[in-house]
mmCIF file of C-alpha atoms and ligand atoms in Angstrom:
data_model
loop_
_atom_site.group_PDB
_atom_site.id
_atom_site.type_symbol
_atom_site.label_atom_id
_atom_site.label_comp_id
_atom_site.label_asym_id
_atom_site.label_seq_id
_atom_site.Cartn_x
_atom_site.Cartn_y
_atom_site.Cartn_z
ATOM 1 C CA UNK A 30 72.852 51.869 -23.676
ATOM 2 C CA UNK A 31 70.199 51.233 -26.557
ATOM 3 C CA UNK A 32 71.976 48.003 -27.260
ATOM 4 C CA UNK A 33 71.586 46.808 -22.960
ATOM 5 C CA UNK A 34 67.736 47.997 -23.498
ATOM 6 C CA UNK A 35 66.574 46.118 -26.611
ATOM 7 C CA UNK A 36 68.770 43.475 -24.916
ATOM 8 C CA UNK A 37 66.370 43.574 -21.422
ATOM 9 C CA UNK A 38 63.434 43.435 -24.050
ATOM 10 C CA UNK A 39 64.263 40.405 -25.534
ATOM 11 C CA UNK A 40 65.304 38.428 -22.333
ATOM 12 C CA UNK A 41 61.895 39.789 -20.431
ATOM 13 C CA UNK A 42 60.055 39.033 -23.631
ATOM 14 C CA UNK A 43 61.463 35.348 -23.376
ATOM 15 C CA UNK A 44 61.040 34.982 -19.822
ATOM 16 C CA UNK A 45 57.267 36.217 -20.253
ATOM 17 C CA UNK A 46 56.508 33.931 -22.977
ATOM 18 C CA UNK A 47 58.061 30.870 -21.259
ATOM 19 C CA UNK A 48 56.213 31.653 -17.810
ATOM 20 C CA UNK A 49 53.646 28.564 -17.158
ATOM 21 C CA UNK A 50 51.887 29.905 -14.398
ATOM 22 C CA UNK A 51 51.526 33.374 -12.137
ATOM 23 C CA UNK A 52 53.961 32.681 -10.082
ATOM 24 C CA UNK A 53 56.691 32.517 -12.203
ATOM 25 C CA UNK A 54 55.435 35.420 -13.853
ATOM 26 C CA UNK A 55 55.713 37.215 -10.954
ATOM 27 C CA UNK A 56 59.534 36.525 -10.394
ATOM 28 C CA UNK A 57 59.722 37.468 -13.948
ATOM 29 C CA UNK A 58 57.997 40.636 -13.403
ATOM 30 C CA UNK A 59 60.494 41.742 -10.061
ATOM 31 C CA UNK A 60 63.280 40.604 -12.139
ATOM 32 C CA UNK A 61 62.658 42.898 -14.641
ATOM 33 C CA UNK A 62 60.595 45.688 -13.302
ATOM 34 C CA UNK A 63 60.932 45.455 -9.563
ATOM 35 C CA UNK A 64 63.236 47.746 -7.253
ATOM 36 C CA UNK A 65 66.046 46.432 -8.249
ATOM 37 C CA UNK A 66 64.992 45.026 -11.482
ATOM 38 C CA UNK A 67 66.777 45.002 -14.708
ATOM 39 C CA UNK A 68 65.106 47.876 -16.659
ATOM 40 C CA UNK A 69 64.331 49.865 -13.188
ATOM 41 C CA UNK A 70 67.953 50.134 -12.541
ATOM 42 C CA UNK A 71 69.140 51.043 -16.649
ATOM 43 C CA UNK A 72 66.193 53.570 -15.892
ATOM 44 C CA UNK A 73 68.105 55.194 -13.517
ATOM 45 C CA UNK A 74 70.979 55.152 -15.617
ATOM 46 C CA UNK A 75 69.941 57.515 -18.259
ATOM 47 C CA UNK A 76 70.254 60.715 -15.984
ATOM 48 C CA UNK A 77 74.504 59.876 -16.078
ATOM 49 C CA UNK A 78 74.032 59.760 -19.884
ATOM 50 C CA UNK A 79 74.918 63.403 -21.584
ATOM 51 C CA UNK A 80 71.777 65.212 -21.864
ATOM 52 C CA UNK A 81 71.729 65.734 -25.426
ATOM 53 C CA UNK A 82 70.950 61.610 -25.648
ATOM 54 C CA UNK A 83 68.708 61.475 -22.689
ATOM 55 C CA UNK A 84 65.459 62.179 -24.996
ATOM 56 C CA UNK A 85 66.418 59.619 -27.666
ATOM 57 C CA UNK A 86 67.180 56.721 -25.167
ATOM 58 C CA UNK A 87 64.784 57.926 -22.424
ATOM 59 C CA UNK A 88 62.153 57.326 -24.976
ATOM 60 C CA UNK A 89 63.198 53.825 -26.188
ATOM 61 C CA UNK A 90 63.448 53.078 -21.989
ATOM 62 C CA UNK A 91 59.821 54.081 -22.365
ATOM 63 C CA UNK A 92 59.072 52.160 -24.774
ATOM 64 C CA UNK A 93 60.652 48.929 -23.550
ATOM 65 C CA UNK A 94 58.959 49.233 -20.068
ATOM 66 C CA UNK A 95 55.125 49.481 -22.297
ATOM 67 C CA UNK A 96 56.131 46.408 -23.778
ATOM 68 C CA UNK A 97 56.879 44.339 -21.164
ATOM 69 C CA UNK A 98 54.411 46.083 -19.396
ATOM 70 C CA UNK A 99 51.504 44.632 -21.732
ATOM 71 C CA UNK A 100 52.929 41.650 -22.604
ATOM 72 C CA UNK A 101 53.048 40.827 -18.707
ATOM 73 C CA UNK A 102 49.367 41.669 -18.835
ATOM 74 C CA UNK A 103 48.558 39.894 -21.866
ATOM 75 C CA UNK A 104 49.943 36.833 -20.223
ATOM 76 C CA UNK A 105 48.225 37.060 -16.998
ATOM 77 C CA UNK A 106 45.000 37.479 -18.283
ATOM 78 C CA UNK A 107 46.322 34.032 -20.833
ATOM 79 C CA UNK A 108 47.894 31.962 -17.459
ATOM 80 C CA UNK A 109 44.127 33.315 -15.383
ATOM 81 C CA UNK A 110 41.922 31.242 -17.920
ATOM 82 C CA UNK A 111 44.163 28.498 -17.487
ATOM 83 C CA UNK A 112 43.669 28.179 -14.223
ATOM 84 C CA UNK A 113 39.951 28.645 -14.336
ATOM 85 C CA UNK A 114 40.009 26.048 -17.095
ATOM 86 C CA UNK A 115 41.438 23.553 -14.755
ATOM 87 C CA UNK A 116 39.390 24.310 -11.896
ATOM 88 C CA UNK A 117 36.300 23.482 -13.977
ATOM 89 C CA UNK A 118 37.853 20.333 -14.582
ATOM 90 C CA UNK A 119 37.436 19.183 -11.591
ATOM 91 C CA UNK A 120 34.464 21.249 -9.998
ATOM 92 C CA UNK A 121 33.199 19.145 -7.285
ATOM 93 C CA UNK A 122 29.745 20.659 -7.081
ATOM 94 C CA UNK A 123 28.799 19.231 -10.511
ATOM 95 C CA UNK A 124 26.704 15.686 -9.759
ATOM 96 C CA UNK A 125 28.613 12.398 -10.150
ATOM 97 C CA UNK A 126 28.057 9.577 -12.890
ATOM 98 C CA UNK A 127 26.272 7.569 -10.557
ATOM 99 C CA UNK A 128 26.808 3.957 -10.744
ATOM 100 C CA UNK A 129 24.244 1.839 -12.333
ATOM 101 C CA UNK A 130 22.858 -0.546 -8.850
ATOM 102 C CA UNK A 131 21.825 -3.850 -9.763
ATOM 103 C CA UNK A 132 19.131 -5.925 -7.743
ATOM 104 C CA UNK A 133 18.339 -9.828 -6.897
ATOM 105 C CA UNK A 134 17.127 -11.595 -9.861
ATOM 106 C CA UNK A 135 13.400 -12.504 -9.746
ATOM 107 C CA UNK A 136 13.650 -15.521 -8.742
ATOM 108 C CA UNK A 137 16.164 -14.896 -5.951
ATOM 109 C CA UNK A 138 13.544 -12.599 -4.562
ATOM 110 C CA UNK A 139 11.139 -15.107 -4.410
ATOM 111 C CA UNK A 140 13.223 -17.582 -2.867
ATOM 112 C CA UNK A 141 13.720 -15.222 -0.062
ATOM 113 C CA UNK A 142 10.557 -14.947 0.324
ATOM 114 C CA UNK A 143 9.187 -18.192 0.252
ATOM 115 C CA UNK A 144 12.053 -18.867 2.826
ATOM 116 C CA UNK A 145 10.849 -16.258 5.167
ATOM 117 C CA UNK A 146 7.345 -17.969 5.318
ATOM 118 C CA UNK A 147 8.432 -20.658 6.410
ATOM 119 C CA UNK A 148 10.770 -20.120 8.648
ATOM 120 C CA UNK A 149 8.282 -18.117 10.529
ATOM 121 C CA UNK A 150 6.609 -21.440 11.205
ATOM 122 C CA UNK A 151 9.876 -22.982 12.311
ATOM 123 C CA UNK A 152 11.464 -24.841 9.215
ATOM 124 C CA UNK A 153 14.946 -25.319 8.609
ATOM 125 C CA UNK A 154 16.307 -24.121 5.435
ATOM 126 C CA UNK A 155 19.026 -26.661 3.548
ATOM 127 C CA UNK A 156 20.537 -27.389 0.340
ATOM 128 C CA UNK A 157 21.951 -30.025 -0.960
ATOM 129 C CA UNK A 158 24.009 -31.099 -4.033
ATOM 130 C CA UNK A 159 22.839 -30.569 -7.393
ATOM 131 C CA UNK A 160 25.033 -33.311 -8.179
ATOM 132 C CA UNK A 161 23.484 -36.583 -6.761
ATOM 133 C CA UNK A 162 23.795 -40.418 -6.416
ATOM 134 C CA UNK A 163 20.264 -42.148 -8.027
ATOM 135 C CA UNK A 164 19.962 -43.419 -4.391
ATOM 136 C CA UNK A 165 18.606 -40.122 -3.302
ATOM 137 C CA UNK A 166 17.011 -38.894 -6.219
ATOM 138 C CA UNK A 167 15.266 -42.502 -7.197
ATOM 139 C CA UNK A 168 15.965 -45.388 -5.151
ATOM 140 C CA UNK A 169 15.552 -44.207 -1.485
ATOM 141 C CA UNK A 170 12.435 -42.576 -2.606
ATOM 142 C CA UNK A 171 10.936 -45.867 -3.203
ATOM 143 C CA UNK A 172 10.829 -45.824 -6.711
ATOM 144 C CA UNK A 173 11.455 -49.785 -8.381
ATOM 145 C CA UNK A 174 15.034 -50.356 -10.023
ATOM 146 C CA UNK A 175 13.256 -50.442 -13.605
ATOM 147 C CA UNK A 176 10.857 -47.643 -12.915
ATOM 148 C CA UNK A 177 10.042 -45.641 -16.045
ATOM 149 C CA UNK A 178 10.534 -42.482 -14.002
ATOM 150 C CA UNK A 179 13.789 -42.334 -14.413
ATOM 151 C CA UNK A 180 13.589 -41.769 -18.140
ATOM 152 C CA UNK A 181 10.517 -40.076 -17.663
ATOM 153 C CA UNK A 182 12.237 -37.342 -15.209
ATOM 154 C CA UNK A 183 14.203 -36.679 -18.207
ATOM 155 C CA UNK A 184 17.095 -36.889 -16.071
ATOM 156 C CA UNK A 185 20.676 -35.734 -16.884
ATOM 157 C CA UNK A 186 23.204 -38.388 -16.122
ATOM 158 C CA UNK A 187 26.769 -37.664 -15.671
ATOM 159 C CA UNK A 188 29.606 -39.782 -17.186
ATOM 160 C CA UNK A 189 30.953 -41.463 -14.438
ATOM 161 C CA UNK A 190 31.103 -45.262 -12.978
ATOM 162 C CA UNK A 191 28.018 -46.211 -11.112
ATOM 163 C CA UNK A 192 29.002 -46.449 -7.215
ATOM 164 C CA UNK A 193 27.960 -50.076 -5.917
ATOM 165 C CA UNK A 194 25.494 -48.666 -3.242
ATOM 166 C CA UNK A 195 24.538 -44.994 -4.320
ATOM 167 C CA UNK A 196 24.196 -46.060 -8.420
ATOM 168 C CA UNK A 197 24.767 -43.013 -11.494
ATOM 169 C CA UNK A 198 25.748 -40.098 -10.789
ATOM 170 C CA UNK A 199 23.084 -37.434 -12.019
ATOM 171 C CA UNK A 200 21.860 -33.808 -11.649
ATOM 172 C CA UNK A 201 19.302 -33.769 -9.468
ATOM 173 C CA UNK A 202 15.869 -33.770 -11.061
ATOM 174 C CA UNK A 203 13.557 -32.805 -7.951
ATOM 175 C CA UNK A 204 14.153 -31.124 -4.442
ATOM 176 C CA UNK A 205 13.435 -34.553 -3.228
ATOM 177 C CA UNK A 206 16.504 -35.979 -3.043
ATOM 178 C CA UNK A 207 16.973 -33.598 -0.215
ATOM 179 C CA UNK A 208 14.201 -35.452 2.179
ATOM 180 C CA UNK A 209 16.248 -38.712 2.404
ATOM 181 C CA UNK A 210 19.604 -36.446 2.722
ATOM 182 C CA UNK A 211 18.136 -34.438 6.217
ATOM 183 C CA UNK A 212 16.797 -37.684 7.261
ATOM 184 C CA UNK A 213 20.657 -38.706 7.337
ATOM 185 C CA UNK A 214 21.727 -35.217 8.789
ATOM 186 C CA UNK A 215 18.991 -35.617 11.912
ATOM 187 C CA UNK A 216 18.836 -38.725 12.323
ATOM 188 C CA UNK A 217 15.881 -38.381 14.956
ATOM 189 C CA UNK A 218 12.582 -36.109 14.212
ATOM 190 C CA UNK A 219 11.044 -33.785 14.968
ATOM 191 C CA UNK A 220 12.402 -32.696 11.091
ATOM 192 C CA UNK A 221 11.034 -29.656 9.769
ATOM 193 C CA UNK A 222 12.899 -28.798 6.471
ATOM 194 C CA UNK A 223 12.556 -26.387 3.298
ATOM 195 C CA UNK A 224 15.123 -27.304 0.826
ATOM 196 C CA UNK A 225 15.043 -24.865 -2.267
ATOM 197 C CA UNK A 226 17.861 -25.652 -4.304
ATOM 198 C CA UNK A 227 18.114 -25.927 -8.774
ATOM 199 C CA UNK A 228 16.631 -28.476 -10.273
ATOM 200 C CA UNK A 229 17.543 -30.081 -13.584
ATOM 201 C CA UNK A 230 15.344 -32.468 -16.349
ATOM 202 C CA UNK A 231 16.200 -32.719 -19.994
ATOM 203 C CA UNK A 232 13.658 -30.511 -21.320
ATOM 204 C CA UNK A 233 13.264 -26.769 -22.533
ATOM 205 C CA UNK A 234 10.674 -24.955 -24.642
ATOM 206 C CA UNK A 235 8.500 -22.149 -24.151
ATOM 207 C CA UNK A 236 7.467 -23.349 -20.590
ATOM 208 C CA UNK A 237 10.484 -25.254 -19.252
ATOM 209 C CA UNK A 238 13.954 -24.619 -18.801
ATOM 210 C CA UNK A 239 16.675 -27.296 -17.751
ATOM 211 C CA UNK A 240 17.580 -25.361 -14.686
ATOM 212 C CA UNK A 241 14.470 -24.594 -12.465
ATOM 213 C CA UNK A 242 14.055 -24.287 -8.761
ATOM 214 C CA UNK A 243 11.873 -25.987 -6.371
ATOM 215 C CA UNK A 244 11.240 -25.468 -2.693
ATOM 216 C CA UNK A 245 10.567 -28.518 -0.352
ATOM 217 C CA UNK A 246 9.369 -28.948 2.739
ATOM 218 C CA UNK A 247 9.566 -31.688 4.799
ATOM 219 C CA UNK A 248 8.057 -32.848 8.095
ATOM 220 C CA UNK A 249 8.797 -35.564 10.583
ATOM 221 C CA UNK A 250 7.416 -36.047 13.787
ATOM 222 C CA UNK A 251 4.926 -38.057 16.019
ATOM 223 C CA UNK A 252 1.387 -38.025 15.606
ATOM 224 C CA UNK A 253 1.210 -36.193 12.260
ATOM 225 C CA UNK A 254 -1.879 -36.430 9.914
ATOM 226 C CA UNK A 255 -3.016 -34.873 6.858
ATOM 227 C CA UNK A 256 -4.443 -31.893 8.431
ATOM 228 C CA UNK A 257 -1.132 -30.903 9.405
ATOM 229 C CA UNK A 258 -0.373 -31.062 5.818
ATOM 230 C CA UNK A 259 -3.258 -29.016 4.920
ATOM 231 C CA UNK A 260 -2.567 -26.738 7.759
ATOM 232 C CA UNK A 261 0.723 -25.883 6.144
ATOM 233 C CA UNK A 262 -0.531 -25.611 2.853
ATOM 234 C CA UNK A 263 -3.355 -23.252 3.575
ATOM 235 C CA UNK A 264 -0.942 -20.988 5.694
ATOM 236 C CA UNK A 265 1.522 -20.844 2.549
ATOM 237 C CA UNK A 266 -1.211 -19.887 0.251
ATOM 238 C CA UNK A 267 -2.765 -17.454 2.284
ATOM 239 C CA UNK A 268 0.480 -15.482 3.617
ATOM 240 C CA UNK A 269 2.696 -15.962 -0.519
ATOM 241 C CA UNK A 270 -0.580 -15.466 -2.611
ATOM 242 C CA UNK A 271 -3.141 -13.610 -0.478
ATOM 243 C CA UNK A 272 -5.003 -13.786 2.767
ATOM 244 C CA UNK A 273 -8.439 -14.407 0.838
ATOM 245 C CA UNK A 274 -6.996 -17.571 -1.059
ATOM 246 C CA UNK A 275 -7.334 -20.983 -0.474
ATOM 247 C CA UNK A 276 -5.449 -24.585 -0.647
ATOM 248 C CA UNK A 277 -7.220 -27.660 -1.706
ATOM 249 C CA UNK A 278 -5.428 -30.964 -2.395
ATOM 250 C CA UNK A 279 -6.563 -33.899 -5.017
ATOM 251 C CA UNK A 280 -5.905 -37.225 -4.250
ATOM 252 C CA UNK A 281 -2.711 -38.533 -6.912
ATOM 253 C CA UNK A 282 0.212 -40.680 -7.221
ATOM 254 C CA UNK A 283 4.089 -40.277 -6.315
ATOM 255 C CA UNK A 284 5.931 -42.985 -5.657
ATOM 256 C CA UNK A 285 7.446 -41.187 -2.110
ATOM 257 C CA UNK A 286 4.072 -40.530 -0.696
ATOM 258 C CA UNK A 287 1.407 -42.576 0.578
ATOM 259 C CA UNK A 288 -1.344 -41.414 0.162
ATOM 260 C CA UNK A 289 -0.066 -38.412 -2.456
ATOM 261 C CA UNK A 290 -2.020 -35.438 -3.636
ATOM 262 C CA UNK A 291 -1.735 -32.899 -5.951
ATOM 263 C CA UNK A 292 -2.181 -28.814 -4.547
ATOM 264 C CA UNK A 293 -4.504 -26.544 -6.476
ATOM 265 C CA UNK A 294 -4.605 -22.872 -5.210
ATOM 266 C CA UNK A 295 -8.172 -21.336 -5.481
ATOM 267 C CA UNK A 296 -7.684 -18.659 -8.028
ATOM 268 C CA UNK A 297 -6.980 -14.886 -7.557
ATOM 269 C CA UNK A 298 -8.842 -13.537 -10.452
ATOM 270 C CA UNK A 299 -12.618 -15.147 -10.041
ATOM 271 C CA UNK A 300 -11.904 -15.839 -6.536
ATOM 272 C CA UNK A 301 -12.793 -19.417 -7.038
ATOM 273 C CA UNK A 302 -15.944 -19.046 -9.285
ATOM 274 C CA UNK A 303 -14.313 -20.508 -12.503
ATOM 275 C CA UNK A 304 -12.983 -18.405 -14.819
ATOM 276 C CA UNK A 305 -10.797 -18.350 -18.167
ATOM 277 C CA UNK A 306 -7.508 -18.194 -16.398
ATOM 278 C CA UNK A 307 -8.474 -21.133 -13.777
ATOM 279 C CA UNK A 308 -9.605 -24.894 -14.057
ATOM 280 C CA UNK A 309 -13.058 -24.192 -12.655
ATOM 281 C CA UNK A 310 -11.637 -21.871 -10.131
ATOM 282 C CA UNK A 311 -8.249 -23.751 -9.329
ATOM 283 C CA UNK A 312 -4.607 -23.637 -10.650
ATOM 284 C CA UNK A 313 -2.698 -26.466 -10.470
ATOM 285 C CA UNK A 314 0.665 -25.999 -7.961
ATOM 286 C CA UNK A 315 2.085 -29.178 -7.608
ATOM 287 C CA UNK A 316 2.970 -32.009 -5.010
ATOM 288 C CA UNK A 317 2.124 -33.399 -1.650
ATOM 289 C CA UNK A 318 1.210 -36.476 0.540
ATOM 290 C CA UNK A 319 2.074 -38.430 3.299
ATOM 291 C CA UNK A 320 5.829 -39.622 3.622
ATOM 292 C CA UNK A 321 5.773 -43.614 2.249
ATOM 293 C CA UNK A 322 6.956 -45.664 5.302
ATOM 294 C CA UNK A 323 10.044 -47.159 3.231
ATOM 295 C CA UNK A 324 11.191 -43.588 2.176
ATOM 296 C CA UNK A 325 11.246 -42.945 6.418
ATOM 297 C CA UNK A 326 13.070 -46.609 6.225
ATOM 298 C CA UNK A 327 16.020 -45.310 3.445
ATOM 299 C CA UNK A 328 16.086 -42.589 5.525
ATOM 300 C CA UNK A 329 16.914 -44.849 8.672
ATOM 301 C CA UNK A 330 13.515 -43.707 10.688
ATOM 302 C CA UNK A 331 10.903 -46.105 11.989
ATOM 303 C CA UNK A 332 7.858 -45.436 10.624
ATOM 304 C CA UNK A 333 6.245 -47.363 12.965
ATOM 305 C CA UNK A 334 7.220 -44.365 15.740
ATOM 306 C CA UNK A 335 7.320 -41.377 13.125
ATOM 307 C CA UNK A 336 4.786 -40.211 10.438
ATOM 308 C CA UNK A 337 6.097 -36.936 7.855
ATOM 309 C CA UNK A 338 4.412 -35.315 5.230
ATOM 310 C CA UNK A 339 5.999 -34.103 2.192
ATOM 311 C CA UNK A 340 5.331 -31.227 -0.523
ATOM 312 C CA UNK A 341 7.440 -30.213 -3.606
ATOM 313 C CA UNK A 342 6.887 -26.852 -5.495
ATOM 314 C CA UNK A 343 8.382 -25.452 -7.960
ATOM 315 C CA UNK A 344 9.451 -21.700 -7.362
ATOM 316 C CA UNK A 345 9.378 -20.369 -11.249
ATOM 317 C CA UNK A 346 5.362 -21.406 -11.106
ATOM 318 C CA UNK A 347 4.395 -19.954 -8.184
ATOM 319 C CA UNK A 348 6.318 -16.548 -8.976
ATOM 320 C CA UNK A 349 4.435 -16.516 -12.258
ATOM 321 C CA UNK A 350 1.120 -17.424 -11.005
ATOM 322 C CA UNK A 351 1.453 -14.584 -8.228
ATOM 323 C CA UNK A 352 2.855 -11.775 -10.375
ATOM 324 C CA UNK A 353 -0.015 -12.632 -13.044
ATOM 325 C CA UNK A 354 2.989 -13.082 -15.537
ATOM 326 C CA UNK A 355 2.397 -14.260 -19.229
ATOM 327 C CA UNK A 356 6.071 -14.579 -19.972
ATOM 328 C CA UNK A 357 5.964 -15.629 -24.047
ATOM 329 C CA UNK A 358 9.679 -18.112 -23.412
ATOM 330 C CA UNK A 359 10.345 -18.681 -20.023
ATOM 331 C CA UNK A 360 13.923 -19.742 -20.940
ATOM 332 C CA UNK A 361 14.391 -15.406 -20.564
ATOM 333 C CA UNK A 362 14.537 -15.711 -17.247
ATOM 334 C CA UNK A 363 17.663 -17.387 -17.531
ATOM 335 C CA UNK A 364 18.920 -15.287 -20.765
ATOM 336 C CA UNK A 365 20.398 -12.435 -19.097
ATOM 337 C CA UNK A 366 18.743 -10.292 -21.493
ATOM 338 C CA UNK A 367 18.754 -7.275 -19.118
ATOM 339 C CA UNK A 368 15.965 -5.566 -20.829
ATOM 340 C CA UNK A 369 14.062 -8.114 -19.385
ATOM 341 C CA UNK A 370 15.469 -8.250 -16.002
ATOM 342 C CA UNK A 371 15.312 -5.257 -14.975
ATOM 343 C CA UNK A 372 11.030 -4.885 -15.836
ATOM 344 C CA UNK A 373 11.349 -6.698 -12.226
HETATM 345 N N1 DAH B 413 9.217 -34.296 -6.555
HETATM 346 C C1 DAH B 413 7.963 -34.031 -7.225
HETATM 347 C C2 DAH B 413 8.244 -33.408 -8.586
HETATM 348 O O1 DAH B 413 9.307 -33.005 -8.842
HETATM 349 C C3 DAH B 413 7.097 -33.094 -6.429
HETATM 350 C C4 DAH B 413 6.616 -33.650 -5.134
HETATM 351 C C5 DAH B 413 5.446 -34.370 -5.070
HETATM 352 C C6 DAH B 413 7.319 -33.440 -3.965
HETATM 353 C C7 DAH B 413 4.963 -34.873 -3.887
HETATM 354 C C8 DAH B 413 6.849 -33.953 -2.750
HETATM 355 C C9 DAH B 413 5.667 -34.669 -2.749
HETATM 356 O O2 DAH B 413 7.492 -33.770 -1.612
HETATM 357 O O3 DAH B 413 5.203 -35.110 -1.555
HETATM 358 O O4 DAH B 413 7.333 -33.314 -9.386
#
């Protein structure tokens, strides 16, 4: 009898030790201590044993049911932090890592915008490749096969045999390749186009970059004069820069447009009375003029029917000149130095 009860110890003990969760423990429990458990039923045994051992082994019974009593406990109380461990683990009321969210790059943003204006006065955005035949870029835009503009443009040329009509292959320098390009697309005006697209010249410093954007529009109809030209201008200015600013437009040369001007904004910060900032209360903006008859020729439209009007902007400029930006290099636009980036 004391052997079969130090014997139950050492199995419960065992089976207690080894339990990996309450359950289990349980089982082990009713195995051991239940109705018809082990040590319950040897229990019941010691009143058949002669009474002068009953004490002795009655006792040690004792004895082995405290043990496994406590170590039972012992365990729960072990197996109970467990499981409150785990469940901390994975408490679902504590907030999330939240994903860092990105947003459009700067200039994206303005491109959208710029977009919007204009298609609120009905133009057609396009794009066209940034890889381009000379044709559109040079020669359809009436400038002279020896022209110095095509080294002045700084122009990336790509390694590839000339094509017999269309010349060297190049990255386009200007958004202007795209006015001969819609001119081919419509064939027959009215043409009202914005073409924003990247821009490439050989050049980069403080103030340039070799990838820049410009936004183009282009007009073709009957009976258009300057004033529609201005009229566009002015509503660009007023709606991108502020209703109290102005457009004003200096006569100049470009080979495309006949006559050509150049675009000065009156400036935000002395409202036009001169300032530091300003050239006597201007900023310079960039290009615009009347569509040269043989660029409406390249671009297979009579210009003895049809008049356009042109302008070419570039979109880093403007974004600058609205925000009031002093960037120090604007090559960091382009750096994806994110420190920068996100400041916008
Ligand atoms: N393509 C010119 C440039 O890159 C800008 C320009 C000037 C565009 C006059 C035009 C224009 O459409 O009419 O500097």
């Amino acid at each position: 009898m004391e052997e079969e009860l130090i014997n139950i110890k050492n199995t419960a003990m065992s089976f207690i030790l080894e339990s990996e969760n309450l359950e289990s423990l349980e089982e082990v429990k009713q195995q051991f201590l239940g109705k018809n458990g082990k040590l319950t039923l040897a229990l019941k045994d010691i009143s058949k044993l002669p009474k002068e051992k009953r004490p002795e082994i009655g006792k040690l019974a004792n004895e082995v049911k405290l043990t496994i009593e406590e170590t039972i406990k012992e365990k729960v109380a072990q197996l109970g932090k467990l499981e409150y461990k785990k469940e901390e683990i994975i408490d679902i009321t504590l907030p999330g890592i939240k994903p860092s969210l990105g947003h459009l790059h700067l200039i994206t943003q303005a491109i959208e915008e710029i977009s919007a204006i204009f298609e609120k006065i009905g133009f057609t955005r396009v794009r066209y490749p940034e890889v381009e035949w000379d044709w559109y870029a040079f020669t359809a835009l009436n400038f002279p096969q020896n022209h110095p503009a095509r080294d002045d443009w700084e122009t990336f040329f790509v390694k590839q045999k000339p094509n017999l009509k269309k010349g060297s292959v190049l990255l386009t320098p200007h958004t202007s390749s795209g006015q001969i390009r819609e001119m081919e697309r419509k064939k027959t005006p009215p043409i009202k186009m914005l073409n924003i697209a990247k821009c490439y010249r050989r050049q980069s410093d403080v103030s340039h970059t070799p990838m820049f954007h410009q936004f183009e529009g282009l007009v073709v109809d009957k009976n258009i004069s300057i004033t529609h030209l201005k009229g566009t201008l002015d509503y660009f200015v007023r709606s991108y820069f502020g209703q109290n600013r102005k457009s004003r437009i200096r006569p100049y040369h470009f080979q495309f447009t006949e006559p050509s001007f150049e675009v000065d904004v009156s400036c935000g910060v002395c409202e036009g009375k001169g300032c530091k900032l300003c050239k006597a209360g201007w900023l310079e903006m960039g290009g615009a003029g009347m569509v040269h008859p043989n660029v409406l020729r390249f671009g297979g439209i009579d210009p003895k029917k049809y008049i356009g009007f042109a302008f070419g902007w570039g979109v880093e400029r403007v974004v600058m000149m609205k925000e009031g930006l002093e960037i120090d290099d604007l090559r960091l636009l382009y750096s994806n130095n994110l420190d920068f980036l996100e400041q916008f």
